[in-house]
Amino acid sequence: MPQRTLLFVLFDGVQSLDVTGPLEVFAGAEKHTHGTYRIRTASLDGGPVRTSSGLTLVPDEALTAAADPHTLLVPGGEGTRHPDPRLVDWLRARGPRVPRLVSVCTGAILVAAAGLLDGRRATTHWAYCDKLARDHPAVAVDPEPIFVRDGRVATSAGVTSGIDLALALVEEDLDRDVALAVARHLVVFLRRPGNQAQFSAQLAAQTAQRAPLREVQRWITEHPAGDLTVEALAARARLSPRHFARAFREETGMTPGRYVDRVRLEHARRLLEDTPDNIEEVARASGYGTPEAMRRAFVKTLGTAPAEYRRRFRPAIADGRPHRPLPAQVG
């Protein structure tokens, strides 16, 4: 298996976890399967950089002296707000030459500034999706998923989603067992597909201002298998169906039907991940009624059937397969 060189771009104001999260994933994979990754870090002039949290990082080399890597990883952070023009120029010149280009969080802003996301689908931290779309109209910005793959370019959402993307790349480069071993070692779950929403339904939707609507939101979450038609929910809020639907959308930012769909999908995912319940039981408990209705919802939103979702995204502890541990290390 050929060794892949990974180059992490460093700059003042970088978000430290955007760097160290994915780096630890790839370093863990290298410890597990020696000779698979060679990890390098570089700043413009090769000098130390200060992260947004005040941590100082010392790079291996200068970007100008770095050889073209297999994977170029561009992190985000406060330093992306007013980037050094030389960094954007370097990305514009070198980005097209690498086999795989990856951004974490607002690193997508730097990659877009270099023209490397034009004509592509991409994501970034939810708070900056509007800015990315406004400043770079040639980019198809998707604010929903935690990471997006578009050909050789991969972009991820806020901060910790860089770990999810890195685990997905390790699984792609090596195999699922290695990715699982790394996830176990880092005490994270190998369970989040790229098209999982950045927020749960409860976080994606605004909390309603009026108490009756907040109560309806709570009721939906606690009773996904209940009667969640607009008429039933409106009666619970003591409003007419028409008034309820309009007020719910105005105060939460989504229609009642959209909110119910999200809650039911999340409930079904949790049952598939955390319980031994069969598909029919999960469908009934989540309000779908039939396995076929749940399958259609999963395929439409997640791009995979419930049984396949369970196989791929159950917690590592439930996997039940022997695994080779990573070498012990301090920290």
mmCIF file of N, CA and C in Angstrom, residues 75-161:
data_model
loop_
_atom_site.group_PDB
_atom_site.id
_atom_site.type_symbol
_atom_site.label_atom_id
_atom_site.label_comp_id
_atom_site.label_asym_id
_atom_site.label_seq_id
_atom_site.Cartn_x
_atom_site.Cartn_y
_atom_site.Cartn_z
ATOM 1 N N PRO A 75 -7.106 23.967 7.652
ATOM 2 C CA PRO A 75 -7.976 24.177 8.810
ATOM 3 C C PRO A 75 -8.593 25.568 8.793
ATOM 4 N N GLY A 76 -9.489 25.802 9.732
ATOM 5 C CA GLY A 76 -10.134 27.104 9.844
ATOM 6 C C GLY A 76 -9.676 27.847 11.083
ATOM 7 N N GLY A 77 -10.469 28.809 11.491
ATOM 8 C CA GLY A 77 -10.137 29.614 12.660
ATOM 9 C C GLY A 77 -10.258 31.093 12.371
ATOM 10 N N GLU A 78 -9.994 31.895 13.380
ATOM 11 C CA GLU A 78 -10.111 33.343 13.245
ATOM 12 C C GLU A 78 -9.192 33.901 12.159
ATOM 13 N N GLY A 79 -8.096 33.215 11.897
ATOM 14 C CA GLY A 79 -7.152 33.677 10.887
ATOM 15 C C GLY A 79 -7.679 33.638 9.470
ATOM 16 N N THR A 80 -8.845 33.016 9.266
ATOM 17 C CA THR A 80 -9.430 32.991 7.914
ATOM 18 C C THR A 80 -10.196 34.276 7.607
ATOM 19 N N ARG A 81 -10.436 35.113 8.607
ATOM 20 C CA ARG A 81 -11.229 36.328 8.383
ATOM 21 C C ARG A 81 -10.468 37.340 7.538
ATOM 22 N N HIS A 82 -9.193 37.484 7.805
ATOM 23 C CA HIS A 82 -8.348 38.392 7.037
ATOM 24 C C HIS A 82 -7.047 37.657 6.706
ATOM 25 N N PRO A 83 -7.105 36.704 5.802
ATOM 26 C CA PRO A 83 -5.938 35.853 5.539
ATOM 27 C C PRO A 83 -4.826 36.610 4.837
ATOM 28 N N ASP A 84 -3.622 36.125 5.027
ATOM 29 C CA ASP A 84 -2.468 36.671 4.316
ATOM 30 C C ASP A 84 -2.660 36.371 2.824
ATOM 31 N N PRO A 85 -2.606 37.376 1.968
ATOM 32 C CA PRO A 85 -2.783 37.135 0.527
ATOM 33 C C PRO A 85 -1.806 36.111 -0.033
ATOM 34 N N ARG A 86 -0.623 36.024 0.581
ATOM 35 C CA ARG A 86 0.355 35.043 0.103
ATOM 36 C C ARG A 86 -0.144 33.620 0.320
ATOM 37 N N LEU A 87 -0.900 33.404 1.400
ATOM 38 C CA LEU A 87 -1.433 32.077 1.673
ATOM 39 C C LEU A 87 -2.488 31.699 0.625
ATOM 40 N N VAL A 88 -3.359 32.648 0.298
ATOM 41 C CA VAL A 88 -4.366 32.390 -0.727
ATOM 42 C C VAL A 88 -3.698 32.125 -2.073
ATOM 43 N N ASP A 89 -2.666 32.900 -2.391
ATOM 44 C CA ASP A 89 -1.941 32.688 -3.650
ATOM 45 C C ASP A 89 -1.298 31.309 -3.687
ATOM 46 N N TRP A 90 -0.733 30.896 -2.549
ATOM 47 C CA TRP A 90 -0.093 29.568 -2.482
ATOM 48 C C TRP A 90 -1.139 28.472 -2.711
ATOM 49 N N LEU A 91 -2.303 28.618 -2.078
ATOM 50 C CA LEU A 91 -3.361 27.623 -2.264
ATOM 51 C C LEU A 91 -3.846 27.607 -3.710
ATOM 52 N N ARG A 92 -3.945 28.773 -4.319
ATOM 53 C CA ARG A 92 -4.395 28.857 -5.704
ATOM 54 C C ARG A 92 -3.422 28.139 -6.644
ATOM 55 N N ALA A 93 -2.123 28.238 -6.341
ATOM 56 C CA ALA A 93 -1.112 27.626 -7.193
ATOM 57 C C ALA A 93 -0.969 26.128 -6.938
ATOM 58 N N ARG A 94 -1.040 25.733 -5.660
ATOM 59 C CA ARG A 94 -0.740 24.345 -5.318
ATOM 60 C C ARG A 94 -1.978 23.460 -5.189
ATOM 61 N N GLY A 95 -3.099 24.069 -4.843
ATOM 62 C CA GLY A 95 -4.300 23.273 -4.626
ATOM 63 C C GLY A 95 -4.712 22.407 -5.798
ATOM 64 N N PRO A 96 -4.671 22.915 -7.027
ATOM 65 C CA PRO A 96 -5.094 22.088 -8.168
ATOM 66 C C PRO A 96 -4.199 20.882 -8.424
ATOM 67 N N ARG A 97 -3.010 20.875 -7.836
ATOM 68 C CA ARG A 97 -2.053 19.803 -8.131
ATOM 69 C C ARG A 97 -2.164 18.603 -7.200
ATOM 70 N N VAL A 98 -2.885 18.747 -6.094
ATOM 71 C CA VAL A 98 -2.920 17.654 -5.123
ATOM 72 C C VAL A 98 -4.072 16.699 -5.440
ATOM 73 N N PRO A 99 -3.873 15.395 -5.189
ATOM 74 C CA PRO A 99 -4.941 14.422 -5.454
ATOM 75 C C PRO A 99 -6.160 14.613 -4.558
ATOM 76 N N ARG A 100 -5.922 15.112 -3.316
ATOM 77 C CA ARG A 100 -7.060 15.266 -2.402
ATOM 78 C C ARG A 100 -6.895 16.550 -1.592
ATOM 79 N N LEU A 101 -7.926 17.384 -1.644
ATOM 80 C CA LEU A 101 -7.927 18.673 -0.953
ATOM 81 C C LEU A 101 -9.024 18.642 0.100
ATOM 82 N N VAL A 102 -8.664 18.954 1.347
ATOM 83 C CA VAL A 102 -9.586 18.841 2.479
ATOM 84 C C VAL A 102 -9.595 20.152 3.253
ATOM 85 N N SER A 103 -10.781 20.617 3.618
ATOM 86 C CA SER A 103 -10.863 21.771 4.514
ATOM 87 C C SER A 103 -11.661 21.396 5.746
ATOM 88 N N VAL A 104 -11.306 22.023 6.860
ATOM 89 C CA VAL A 104 -12.026 21.825 8.114
ATOM 90 C C VAL A 104 -12.610 23.161 8.535
ATOM 91 N N CYS A 105 -13.878 23.170 8.883
ATOM 92 C CA CYS A 105 -14.545 24.370 9.398
ATOM 93 C C CYS A 105 -14.383 25.528 8.400
ATOM 94 N N THR A 106 -13.945 26.692 8.867
ATOM 95 C CA THR A 106 -13.842 27.853 7.981
ATOM 96 C C THR A 106 -12.607 27.811 7.089
ATOM 97 N N GLY A 107 -11.885 26.720 7.101
ATOM 98 C CA GLY A 107 -10.829 26.536 6.103
ATOM 99 C C GLY A 107 -11.407 26.585 4.706
ATOM 100 N N ALA A 108 -12.721 26.274 4.590
ATOM 101 C CA ALA A 108 -13.390 26.345 3.292
ATOM 102 C C ALA A 108 -13.361 27.758 2.734
ATOM 103 N N ILE A 109 -13.337 28.764 3.605
ATOM 104 C CA ILE A 109 -13.277 30.157 3.143
ATOM 105 C C ILE A 109 -11.957 30.420 2.428
ATOM 106 N N LEU A 110 -10.865 29.882 2.960
ATOM 107 C CA LEU A 110 -9.566 30.038 2.300
ATOM 108 C C LEU A 110 -9.541 29.300 0.967
ATOM 109 N N VAL A 111 -10.061 28.088 0.968
ATOM 110 C CA VAL A 111 -10.064 27.285 -0.250
ATOM 111 C C VAL A 111 -10.930 27.952 -1.319
ATOM 112 N N ALA A 112 -12.064 28.514 -0.896
ATOM 113 C CA ALA A 112 -12.935 29.210 -1.842
ATOM 114 C C ALA A 112 -12.276 30.475 -2.364
ATOM 115 N N ALA A 113 -11.563 31.200 -1.492
ATOM 116 C CA ALA A 113 -10.884 32.424 -1.921
ATOM 117 C C ALA A 113 -9.846 32.131 -2.996
ATOM 118 N N ALA A 114 -9.291 30.919 -2.965
ATOM 119 C CA ALA A 114 -8.316 30.517 -3.971
ATOM 120 C C ALA A 114 -8.984 29.984 -5.240
ATOM 121 N N GLY A 115 -10.315 30.010 -5.279
ATOM 122 C CA GLY A 115 -11.047 29.561 -6.463
ATOM 123 C C GLY A 115 -11.163 28.061 -6.597
ATOM 124 N N LEU A 116 -10.882 27.326 -5.522
ATOM 125 C CA LEU A 116 -10.817 25.873 -5.615
ATOM 126 C C LEU A 116 -12.146 25.180 -5.323
ATOM 127 N N LEU A 117 -13.156 25.962 -4.943
ATOM 128 C CA LEU A 117 -14.473 25.382 -4.702
ATOM 129 C C LEU A 117 -15.487 25.783 -5.762
ATOM 130 N N ASP A 118 -15.077 26.581 -6.731
ATOM 131 C CA ASP A 118 -16.009 27.018 -7.776
ATOM 132 C C ASP A 118 -16.602 25.809 -8.504
ATOM 133 N N GLY A 119 -17.914 25.815 -8.620
ATOM 134 C CA GLY A 119 -18.593 24.725 -9.315
ATOM 135 C C GLY A 119 -18.739 23.468 -8.492
ATOM 136 N N ARG A 120 -18.382 23.528 -7.225
ATOM 137 C CA ARG A 120 -18.455 22.350 -6.366
ATOM 138 C C ARG A 120 -19.462 22.561 -5.233
ATOM 139 N N ARG A 121 -19.936 21.456 -4.702
ATOM 140 C CA ARG A 121 -20.771 21.481 -3.494
ATOM 141 C C ARG A 121 -19.835 21.457 -2.298
ATOM 142 N N ALA A 122 -20.137 22.262 -1.285
ATOM 143 C CA ALA A 122 -19.250 22.368 -0.130
ATOM 144 C C ALA A 122 -20.042 22.774 1.102
ATOM 145 N N THR A 123 -19.413 22.614 2.266
ATOM 146 C CA THR A 123 -20.003 23.075 3.510
ATOM 147 C C THR A 123 -18.926 23.727 4.357
ATOM 148 N N THR A 124 -19.350 24.344 5.448
ATOM 149 C CA THR A 124 -18.438 24.933 6.422
ATOM 150 C C THR A 124 -19.205 25.057 7.727
ATOM 151 N N HIS A 125 -18.602 25.687 8.723
ATOM 152 C CA HIS A 125 -19.280 25.902 9.999
ATOM 153 C C HIS A 125 -20.619 26.596 9.743
ATOM 154 N N TRP A 126 -21.658 26.153 10.443
ATOM 155 C CA TRP A 126 -23.007 26.667 10.186
ATOM 156 C C TRP A 126 -23.074 28.195 10.257
ATOM 157 N N ALA A 127 -22.272 28.805 11.133
ATOM 158 C CA ALA A 127 -22.338 30.253 11.306
ATOM 159 C C ALA A 127 -21.748 31.016 10.124
ATOM 160 N N TYR A 128 -21.027 30.315 9.243
ATOM 161 C CA TYR A 128 -20.346 30.983 8.129
ATOM 162 C C TYR A 128 -20.851 30.514 6.768
ATOM 163 N N CYS A 129 -21.885 29.668 6.750
ATOM 164 C CA CYS A 129 -22.401 29.185 5.465
ATOM 165 C C CYS A 129 -22.956 30.332 4.627
ATOM 166 N N ASP A 130 -23.690 31.240 5.257
ATOM 167 C CA ASP A 130 -24.241 32.373 4.507
ATOM 168 C C ASP A 130 -23.129 33.234 3.923
ATOM 169 N N LYS A 131 -22.091 33.468 4.707
ATOM 170 C CA LYS A 131 -20.967 34.278 4.221
ATOM 171 C C LYS A 131 -20.276 33.598 3.047
ATOM 172 N N LEU A 132 -20.048 32.295 3.162
ATOM 173 C CA LEU A 132 -19.391 31.563 2.083
ATOM 174 C C LEU A 132 -20.223 31.644 0.803
ATOM 175 N N ALA A 133 -21.537 31.471 0.939
ATOM 176 C CA ALA A 133 -22.411 31.525 -0.234
ATOM 177 C C ALA A 133 -22.473 32.932 -0.813
ATOM 178 N N ARG A 134 -22.489 33.932 0.052
ATOM 179 C CA ARG A 134 -22.580 35.328 -0.411
ATOM 180 C C ARG A 134 -21.293 35.778 -1.108
ATOM 181 N N ASP A 135 -20.158 35.436 -0.519
ATOM 182 C CA ASP A 135 -18.873 35.879 -1.066
ATOM 183 C C ASP A 135 -18.422 35.068 -2.272
ATOM 184 N N HIS A 136 -18.938 33.841 -2.387
ATOM 185 C CA HIS A 136 -18.496 32.953 -3.473
ATOM 186 C C HIS A 136 -19.713 32.287 -4.110
ATOM 187 N N PRO A 137 -20.456 33.031 -4.917
ATOM 188 C CA PRO A 137 -21.699 32.499 -5.504
ATOM 189 C C PRO A 137 -21.490 31.308 -6.430
ATOM 190 N N ALA A 138 -20.262 31.081 -6.881
ATOM 191 C CA ALA A 138 -19.996 29.925 -7.745
ATOM 192 C C ALA A 138 -19.906 28.625 -6.960
ATOM 193 N N VAL A 139 -19.940 28.723 -5.623
ATOM 194 C CA VAL A 139 -19.871 27.538 -4.761
ATOM 195 C C VAL A 139 -21.284 27.148 -4.341
ATOM 196 N N ALA A 140 -21.618 25.876 -4.455
ATOM 197 C CA ALA A 140 -22.922 25.371 -4.016
ATOM 198 C C ALA A 140 -22.816 25.008 -2.539
ATOM 199 N N VAL A 141 -23.138 25.955 -1.684
ATOM 200 C CA VAL A 141 -22.973 25.776 -0.242
ATOM 201 C C VAL A 141 -24.159 25.009 0.332
ATOM 202 N N ASP A 142 -23.874 23.922 1.036
ATOM 203 C CA ASP A 142 -24.902 23.123 1.700
ATOM 204 C C ASP A 142 -24.687 23.249 3.210
ATOM 205 N N PRO A 143 -25.554 23.949 3.926
ATOM 206 C CA PRO A 143 -25.347 24.171 5.360
ATOM 207 C C PRO A 143 -25.717 22.989 6.240
ATOM 208 N N GLU A 144 -26.289 21.944 5.666
ATOM 209 C CA GLU A 144 -26.818 20.847 6.475
ATOM 210 C C GLU A 144 -25.784 19.825 6.947
ATOM 211 N N PRO A 145 -25.010 19.201 6.041
ATOM 212 C CA PRO A 145 -24.203 18.047 6.450
ATOM 213 C C PRO A 145 -22.966 18.410 7.249
ATOM 214 N N ILE A 146 -22.429 17.409 7.956
ATOM 215 C CA ILE A 146 -21.204 17.644 8.725
ATOM 216 C C ILE A 146 -19.965 17.564 7.838
ATOM 217 N N PHE A 147 -20.052 16.878 6.712
ATOM 218 C CA PHE A 147 -19.004 17.003 5.704
ATOM 219 C C PHE A 147 -19.545 16.634 4.335
ATOM 220 N N VAL A 148 -18.873 17.130 3.313
ATOM 221 C CA VAL A 148 -19.304 16.950 1.924
ATOM 222 C C VAL A 148 -18.114 16.484 1.107
ATOM 223 N N ARG A 149 -18.335 15.477 0.272
ATOM 224 C CA ARG A 149 -17.327 15.032 -0.683
ATOM 225 C C ARG A 149 -17.784 15.410 -2.078
ATOM 226 N N ASP A 150 -16.948 16.095 -2.816
ATOM 227 C CA ASP A 150 -17.239 16.429 -4.211
ATOM 228 C C ASP A 150 -15.972 16.157 -5.007
ATOM 229 N N GLY A 151 -15.904 14.972 -5.570
ATOM 230 C CA GLY A 151 -14.697 14.581 -6.288
ATOM 231 C C GLY A 151 -13.499 14.504 -5.357
ATOM 232 N N ARG A 152 -12.420 15.163 -5.741
ATOM 233 C CA ARG A 152 -11.200 15.108 -4.926
ATOM 234 C C ARG A 152 -11.215 16.113 -3.782
ATOM 235 N N VAL A 153 -12.271 16.903 -3.669
ATOM 236 C CA VAL A 153 -12.361 17.939 -2.644
ATOM 237 C C VAL A 153 -13.353 17.523 -1.566
ATOM 238 N N ALA A 154 -12.932 17.676 -0.313
ATOM 239 C CA ALA A 154 -13.799 17.377 0.826
ATOM 240 C C ALA A 154 -13.801 18.568 1.766
ATOM 241 N N THR A 155 -14.976 18.974 2.202
ATOM 242 C CA THR A 155 -15.101 20.090 3.141
ATOM 243 C C THR A 155 -15.916 19.611 4.331
ATOM 244 N N SER A 156 -15.577 20.115 5.518
ATOM 245 C CA SER A 156 -16.308 19.706 6.714
ATOM 246 C C SER A 156 -16.859 20.917 7.436
ATOM 247 N N ALA A 157 -17.788 20.650 8.330
ATOM 248 C CA ALA A 157 -18.463 21.713 9.063
ATOM 249 C C ALA A 157 -17.608 22.149 10.257
ATOM 250 N N GLY A 158 -18.247 22.519 11.348
ATOM 251 C CA GLY A 158 -17.515 23.108 12.464
ATOM 252 C C GLY A 158 -16.642 22.150 13.237
ATOM 253 N N VAL A 159 -15.424 22.536 13.465
ATOM 254 C CA VAL A 159 -14.458 22.005 14.418
ATOM 255 C C VAL A 159 -14.421 20.480 14.468
ATOM 256 N N THR A 160 -15.192 19.843 15.392
ATOM 257 C CA THR A 160 -15.058 18.399 15.607
ATOM 258 C C THR A 160 -15.487 17.569 14.404
ATOM 259 N N SER A 161 -16.240 18.155 13.459
ATOM 260 C CA SER A 161 -16.607 17.395 12.266
ATOM 261 C C SER A 161 -15.386 17.047 11.430
#
